[in-house]
Coordinates of C-alpha atoms in Angstrom, one line a residue:
M1 CA -14.1 12.6 10.8
L2 CA -12.0 15.5 11.7
A3 CA -10.3 14.3 14.1
L4 CA -9.7 10.8 11.6
Y5 CA -8.0 14.1 9.3
G6 CA -5.5 14.6 12.0
I7 CA -4.7 11.3 13.3
G8 CA -4.6 9.5 9.4
A9 CA -2.3 12.4 8.0
P10 CA 1.3 12.0 10.4
L11 CA 0.5 8.2 10.4
V12 CA 0.8 8.4 6.4
L13 CA 3.6 11.1 6.3
M14 CA 5.7 8.6 9.0
W15 CA 4.5 5.7 6.1
T16 CA 5.8 7.5 3.2
V17 CA 9.0 9.0 5.1
L18 CA 9.6 4.9 5.6
R19 CA 9.2 4.8 2.1
L20 CA 11.1 7.2 1.0
R21 CA 14.5 6.3 3.0
R22 CA 14.7 3.1 1.3
A23 CA 14.0 5.5 -2.5
P24 CA 15.5 8.4 -1.7
K25 CA 15.4 9.7 -5.8
D26 CA 12.5 8.8 -6.3
R27 CA 11.5 11.5 -7.7
A28 CA 7.3 10.5 -7.2
L29 CA 8.0 9.1 -3.7
W30 CA 8.9 12.7 -2.7
S31 CA 6.1 14.3 -4.5
L32 CA 3.5 12.7 -2.7
C33 CA 5.5 12.8 -0.1
G34 CA 5.2 16.8 -0.4
L35 CA 1.6 16.0 -0.7
I36 CA 0.7 14.3 2.6
T37 CA 3.3 16.9 4.1
G38 CA 1.8 19.7 3.4
W39 CA -2.0 18.2 4.6
T40 CA -0.2 17.2 7.3
L41 CA 1.1 21.2 8.6
A42 CA -2.2 22.9 7.3
F43 CA -4.1 21.0 9.8
P44 CA -3.7 23.2 13.1
F45 CA -3.0 26.3 11.1
G46 CA -6.7 25.9 10.0
R47 CA -7.8 24.8 13.3
A48 CA -5.9 27.5 15.1
A49 CA -7.7 29.5 12.4
D50 CA -10.5 28.9 13.0
A51 CA -10.6 29.2 16.8
G52 CA -10.0 32.6 15.9
A53 CA -6.2 32.9 16.8
G54 CA -2.8 32.9 15.1
L55 CA 0.0 29.9 15.3
L56 CA 3.3 30.4 15.9
G57 CA 3.1 34.1 16.3
T58 CA 0.9 34.7 13.2
T59 CA -1.9 36.2 12.9
P60 CA -5.9 34.0 12.3
M61 CA -6.0 35.7 8.6
G62 CA -1.7 34.3 9.1
S63 CA -2.6 31.0 10.0
R64 CA -5.7 31.2 7.2
L65 CA -2.9 31.9 4.3
V66 CA -0.6 29.3 5.8
E67 CA -2.9 26.4 5.6
H68 CA -3.9 27.6 2.0
S69 CA -0.7 28.0 1.7
L70 CA 0.1 24.7 1.8
D71 CA -2.9 22.5 0.7
I72 CA -2.1 24.4 -2.7
V73 CA 0.8 23.6 -2.2
S74 CA 0.7 20.1 -1.6
M75 CA -1.8 19.6 -4.4
H76 CA 0.7 20.2 -6.8
G77 CA 2.5 17.8 -4.8
L78 CA 0.1 15.5 -5.3
I79 CA 0.1 16.3 -9.6
C80 CA 3.7 15.6 -10.1
F81 CA 3.0 12.6 -8.4
Y82 CA 1.4 11.2 -11.0
L83 CA 3.6 13.1 -13.5
Y84 CA 6.6 11.4 -12.7
S85 CA 4.2 8.4 -11.6
A86 CA 3.2 8.5 -15.8
L87 CA 5.5 10.3 -17.8
E88 CA 9.5 10.0 -18.3
E89 CA 11.7 12.0 -16.0
R90 CA 12.3 14.8 -18.5
E91 CA 9.1 15.2 -19.6
A92 CA 7.8 16.0 -16.1
G93 CA 9.4 17.6 -14.7
R94 CA 8.8 20.0 -17.6
R95 CA 5.0 19.8 -17.0
A96 CA 5.6 20.1 -13.5
R97 CA 7.2 23.5 -14.6
L98 CA 3.9 24.5 -16.3
Y99 CA 1.9 23.3 -13.5
G100 CA 3.7 25.9 -11.4
V101 CA 2.5 29.1 -13.2
P102 CA -1.6 29.0 -11.7
L103 CA 0.4 27.7 -8.3
A104 CA 2.6 30.6 -8.4
L105 CA -0.6 33.2 -10.0
T106 CA -2.9 32.1 -6.8
F107 CA -0.3 32.7 -4.2
I108 CA -0.1 35.8 -5.0
V109 CA -3.9 37.0 -5.0
L110 CA -3.5 34.9 -1.5
V111 CA -1.0 36.9 -0.2
A112 CA -3.2 40.5 -1.6
A113 CA -6.0 39.5 0.2
T114 CA -4.3 38.0 3.0
L115 CA -2.5 42.2 3.4
S116 CA -6.0 43.6 1.8
T117 CA -7.8 42.3 4.1
P118 CA -8.3 45.4 7.7
G119 CA -7.4 44.0 11.4
G120 CA -10.1 42.0 13.3
V121 CA -12.2 40.4 9.9
G122 CA -13.0 37.2 11.1
T123 CA -11.1 34.5 8.5
R124 CA -14.3 33.1 7.6
D125 CA -16.4 36.5 7.0
H126 CA -17.1 36.3 2.9
R127 CA -19.2 39.8 3.1
V128 CA -15.8 41.1 3.2
T129 CA -14.3 41.4 -0.6
S130 CA -10.5 40.7 0.6
V131 CA -11.9 37.3 2.1
A132 CA -14.2 36.5 -0.6
V133 CA -11.4 36.7 -3.1
F134 CA -9.2 34.7 -1.2
Y135 CA -11.6 31.8 -0.4
V136 CA -12.7 31.3 -4.1
A137 CA -8.8 31.6 -5.6
A138 CA -7.5 29.3 -3.2
D139 CA -11.4 26.8 -3.8
A140 CA -10.4 27.5 -7.8
Y141 CA -7.1 26.5 -7.4
L142 CA -8.2 23.8 -6.1
V143 CA -10.3 22.4 -8.4
F144 CA -8.2 22.9 -11.5
A145 CA -5.5 20.4 -9.5
F146 CA -7.8 18.2 -8.6
S147 CA -9.2 17.8 -12.0
K148 CA -5.6 17.4 -13.6
A149 CA -4.7 14.9 -11.0
W150 CA -7.7 13.3 -11.8
F151 CA -7.1 13.5 -15.5
W152 CA -3.3 11.7 -14.8
N153 CA -5.1 9.4 -12.5
R154 CA -6.7 7.6 -14.8
C155 CA -4.0 8.2 -17.0
Y156 CA -1.3 6.3 -14.8
A157 CA -4.0 4.0 -13.6
R158 CA -3.7 2.0 -17.5
G159 CA -1.0 0.4 -17.3
A160 CA -0.6 -0.4 -13.3
G161 CA -1.1 -3.9 -12.0
P162 CA -4.8 -4.9 -10.5
R163 CA -4.2 -4.0 -6.4
L164 CA -2.1 -0.7 -8.0
R165 CA -5.3 0.2 -9.7
R166 CA -7.8 -0.7 -7.1
G167 CA -5.8 1.5 -5.1
L168 CA -5.4 4.9 -7.5
R169 CA -9.8 3.9 -7.9
I170 CA -9.8 4.3 -4.7
A171 CA -8.1 7.7 -4.9
A172 CA -10.0 9.3 -7.1
T173 CA -13.5 8.5 -5.9
G174 CA -11.4 10.6 -3.1
M175 CA -10.5 13.6 -5.1
I176 CA -13.7 13.4 -7.4
A177 CA -15.5 14.5 -4.5
F178 CA -12.5 16.5 -3.3
A179 CA -13.5 18.8 -7.0
L180 CA -16.6 18.7 -5.9
A181 CA -16.4 20.1 -2.4
N182 CA -14.4 23.1 -3.6
S183 CA -16.9 23.9 -6.0
L184 CA -19.8 23.9 -3.7
Y185 CA -16.9 26.3 -2.2
I186 CA -17.0 28.5 -4.3
V187 CA -20.7 29.1 -4.8
A188 CA -21.1 29.3 -1.1
V189 CA -18.5 31.3 -0.9
V190 CA -19.8 34.2 -3.8
L191 CA -23.4 33.7 -2.6
H192 CA -22.4 34.3 1.5
W193 CA -21.0 37.5 0.1
A194 CA -23.7 39.2 -1.6
G195 CA -25.8 38.4 1.7
G196 CA -26.8 34.6 1.2
D197 CA -26.4 31.7 2.3
D198 CA -25.5 32.4 5.7
V199 CA -24.9 29.1 8.6
S200 CA -27.7 28.5 11.1
S201 CA -25.8 29.9 14.7
N202 CA -26.1 25.8 16.3
L203 CA -24.4 24.5 13.1
D204 CA -20.5 23.9 13.7
T205 CA -18.3 25.1 11.7
A206 CA -15.6 23.9 12.7
G207 CA -13.0 23.0 9.2
A208 CA -15.7 24.1 6.3
A209 CA -16.4 27.1 5.0
S210 CA -19.1 29.6 7.2
T211 CA -22.1 29.2 5.1
S212 CA -24.5 26.6 4.9
L213 CA -23.7 25.2 1.4
G214 CA -20.2 24.9 2.4
W215 CA -20.9 23.0 5.8
F216 CA -22.9 20.5 3.8
A217 CA -20.1 20.8 1.4
A218 CA -17.4 20.3 3.9
V219 CA -19.0 17.5 6.0
F220 CA -20.0 14.9 2.6
L221 CA -17.8 15.3 0.0
M222 CA -14.1 16.7 1.3
L223 CA -14.1 15.0 5.0
P224 CA -15.1 11.6 3.4
G225 CA -12.6 12.7 0.5
V226 CA -9.4 12.6 2.5
V227 CA -10.1 9.6 4.2
L228 CA -11.3 8.0 0.7
F229 CA -7.8 9.4 -0.8
L230 CA -5.6 8.3 2.0
V231 CA -7.2 4.6 2.0
G232 CA -6.4 4.6 -2.1
V233 CA -2.8 5.8 -1.4
T234 CA -1.7 3.4 1.2
Y235 CA -3.6 0.3 0.1
P236 CA -1.4 -0.9 -2.6
A237 CA 1.4 -1.3 0.4
A238 CA -1.4 -2.3 2.5
A239 CA -2.8 -4.7 0.0
M240 CA 0.7 -6.3 0.0
R241 CA 0.8 -6.2 4.5
V242 CA -2.0 -8.8 4.2
I243 CA -0.8 -11.2 1.6
A244 CA 3.3 -10.8 3.2
L245 CA 1.1 -11.9 6.5
R246 CA -1.0 -14.9 4.8
V247 CA 2.7 -15.9 4.0
W248 CA 3.6 -16.0 6.9
W249 CA 1.3 -17.6 8.2
R250 CA 1.3 -20.7 6.2
H251 CA 4.8 -20.8 6.7
L252 CA 4.7 -21.1 9.9
L253 CA 2.1 -23.4 9.4
H254 CA 4.1 -25.9 7.4
Y255 CA 7.0 -24.9 9.0
R256 CA 5.8 -26.8 12.3
R257 CA 4.0 -30.0 10.2
L258 CA 7.3 -30.3 9.3
K259 CA 8.9 -31.2 12.2
P260 CA 7.5 -34.9 12.9
L261 CA 10.3 -35.4 9.4
W262 CA 13.0 -32.9 10.3
A263 CA 13.3 -34.7 14.3
A264 CA 13.0 -38.6 12.8
L265 CA 15.5 -37.5 10.3
H266 CA 17.6 -35.0 12.0
E267 CA 18.5 -37.6 15.3
L268 CA 20.6 -39.6 12.6
F269 CA 22.0 -37.3 10.7
P270 CA 22.5 -33.9 12.9
E271 CA 25.7 -32.5 11.0
N272 CA 22.3 -32.0 8.1
V273 CA 21.9 -29.0 9.9
L274 CA 22.5 -25.9 8.3
P275 CA 24.0 -23.3 10.3
R276 CA 21.9 -20.7 12.2
V277 CA 22.1 -17.4 11.6
P278 CA 24.6 -15.2 13.9
M279 CA 21.9 -13.1 15.9
S280 CA 20.7 -14.0 19.9
A281 CA 17.9 -16.3 20.3
W282 CA 15.6 -13.7 21.7
R283 CA 16.9 -11.7 18.4
N284 CA 15.6 -14.5 16.2
A285 CA 12.5 -15.4 18.1
L286 CA 10.5 -12.2 18.1
N287 CA 11.9 -11.3 14.8
P288 CA 9.0 -12.0 11.8
R289 CA 11.4 -12.7 9.2
S290 CA 12.6 -15.5 11.0
V291 CA 10.0 -17.8 10.7
H292 CA 10.7 -17.7 6.4
R293 CA 14.4 -18.5 7.4
R294 CA 13.3 -21.6 9.7
Y295 CA 10.7 -22.6 6.8
Y296 CA 13.5 -22.7 4.3
R297 CA 16.1 -24.4 6.5
R298 CA 13.8 -27.0 7.9
A299 CA 12.3 -27.6 4.5
I300 CA 16.4 -28.0 2.3
E301 CA 17.4 -30.3 6.0
C302 CA 14.3 -32.9 5.0
R303 CA 15.4 -33.0 2.1
D304 CA 18.8 -33.6 2.3
G305 CA 18.0 -36.1 5.3
L306 CA 15.7 -38.1 2.0
V307 CA 19.2 -38.2 0.2
R308 CA 21.1 -39.8 2.5
I309 CA 18.1 -42.9 3.8
S310 CA 17.0 -43.2 0.7
P311 CA 19.3 -46.0 -0.2
Y312 CA 17.9 -48.1 2.7
I313 CA 14.3 -47.4 1.0
N314 CA 12.9 -49.9 -1.4
P315 CA 13.8 -48.0 -4.7
S316 CA 10.3 -49.3 -6.1
Q317 CA 8.6 -47.7 -2.9
T318 CA 9.9 -44.5 -2.7
G319 CA 6.7 -41.9 -3.6
A320 CA 8.2 -40.4 -6.6
S321 CA 6.5 -38.7 -9.4
G322 CA 3.4 -41.0 -10.6
D323 CA 4.2 -43.7 -8.1
T324 CA 0.8 -44.5 -6.5
T325 CA 2.9 -44.9 -3.0
S326 CA 0.5 -43.9 -0.1
G327 CA 2.4 -41.1 2.4
A328 CA 1.5 -44.1 5.3
E329 CA 3.4 -46.8 3.2
L330 CA 6.2 -44.6 2.8
S331 CA 6.5 -43.3 6.5
D332 CA 6.0 -47.2 7.0
R333 CA 9.1 -48.0 5.3
L334 CA 10.7 -44.4 6.3
R335 CA 10.9 -45.6 9.9
H336 CA 12.2 -49.2 8.4
A337 CA 14.9 -47.8 6.6
L338 CA 16.8 -44.9 9.9
R339 CA 15.8 -47.8 12.5
A340 CA 18.2 -49.9 10.3
H341 CA 20.6 -46.8 9.3
G342 CA 20.2 -46.7 13.2
S343 CA 21.1 -50.1 13.7
G344 CA 24.8 -50.3 11.5
E345 CA 23.1 -51.8 8.8
L346 CA 25.1 -50.7 5.2
S347 CA 23.1 -50.7 2.2
S348 CA 24.6 -51.3 -1.5
A349 CA 22.1 -49.3 -3.2
H350 CA 22.1 -46.0 -5.0
A351 CA 20.5 -42.4 -3.5
V352 CA 17.0 -42.3 -5.1
A353 CA 14.2 -39.7 -5.4
V354 CA 11.5 -40.2 -2.3
A355 CA 8.5 -38.2 -2.1
V356 CA 9.1 -36.5 -5.5
P357 CA 6.7 -33.2 -6.0
P358 CA 4.8 -33.5 -9.6
D359 CA 6.3 -30.4 -10.8
P360 CA 9.4 -28.2 -9.2
S361 CA 8.4 -25.6 -7.0
L362 CA 9.0 -24.9 -3.4
E363 CA 5.6 -25.1 -2.5
A364 CA 5.6 -28.2 -4.2
D365 CA 8.5 -29.6 -2.4
V366 CA 7.2 -28.9 1.3
R367 CA 4.1 -30.1 0.5
E368 CA 4.8 -33.7 -0.3
L369 CA 7.1 -33.8 2.5
I370 CA 4.4 -32.4 4.5
V371 CA 2.5 -35.9 3.4
L372 CA 5.1 -37.5 4.7
A373 CA 5.5 -35.8 8.2
D374 CA 1.8 -35.9 8.4
A375 CA 1.8 -39.9 7.9
L376 CA 4.9 -39.9 10.7
R377 CA 2.6 -38.0 13.0
T378 CA -0.5 -40.0 12.9
V379 CA 1.8 -43.1 13.4
D380 CA 3.6 -41.8 16.3
P381 CA 1.8 -38.6 17.6
N382 CA 5.7 -37.0 19.4
G383 CA 7.4 -37.9 15.7
E384 CA 9.4 -40.8 17.4
L385 CA 10.2 -44.2 15.5

């Protein structure tokens, strides 16, 4: 779980930074970025303090101070994220400054407790009063911050869309686990300070309060809560990527299924080809977005070709909306029309609607074109007439 946290937090941080580049004035996104940044930077300082060492020239207790300071600042960022998401910017800024008061008081207590701790004392020796005060103050603020964030999460989720609301609920579950874990930490620290709840010698307490109750809270509440929160934060964007992948795959399949119809029409009307995007062939082939461009272009070129060949098709058998002409019948008439046009025959008829969908949408239009293309493929798999 610690490894998952250490790897997952930087990955989520990179995702938030990329989002921030697209919306640099989004205060809610800035707050979220501050939250993940604090968690990411706090992790190595916490691991160093767990090992009884300092990081970047700090003492072990100094590393613990940096870790917890980043943690509480991160939690203020979480509160600000929901404030700027649920309220108007001016009101959100006012409340953010108001919630900064307990943050500042907690930071003062942490610094005072760190300076009061004698040298050589373990960073988790809660029997020392200054160390116990340090942890009680930090955990009390975290309980307060998670409770406030959970409250604003609920307020914001009421007006959110389905995907965002689902992600907020997952994140809220993680915040409940956070609050419960830090509440147990306070109890564990007080019990240890009073002379009870010592940790077992064979218990791995890395990254957790050095008591059996604190170890339980870290393993079964805190670390799973971190994972749930990160999943909830990234869920809406991940869900959108899954939907986008489905659309991409559907467009790719439709693009390929349209080939028999497109090839037949393109052979007679090569001038219908729309201009290509000015990029190299390799870049166009490797770019995922090029699938959408090729799909739309092929659908438009097929429709343009049908308009030009339609005078050679019997107007009463064009497969228009409400017509009973099947795809096989229409494809047979289309083949005859293409042969007639290719042989130089002239037609006095006007352009007519061919394979018109029942509803005016691109997807419906493509479905009708695919029916015609599949009928052509059934007659000749190579698409040749």
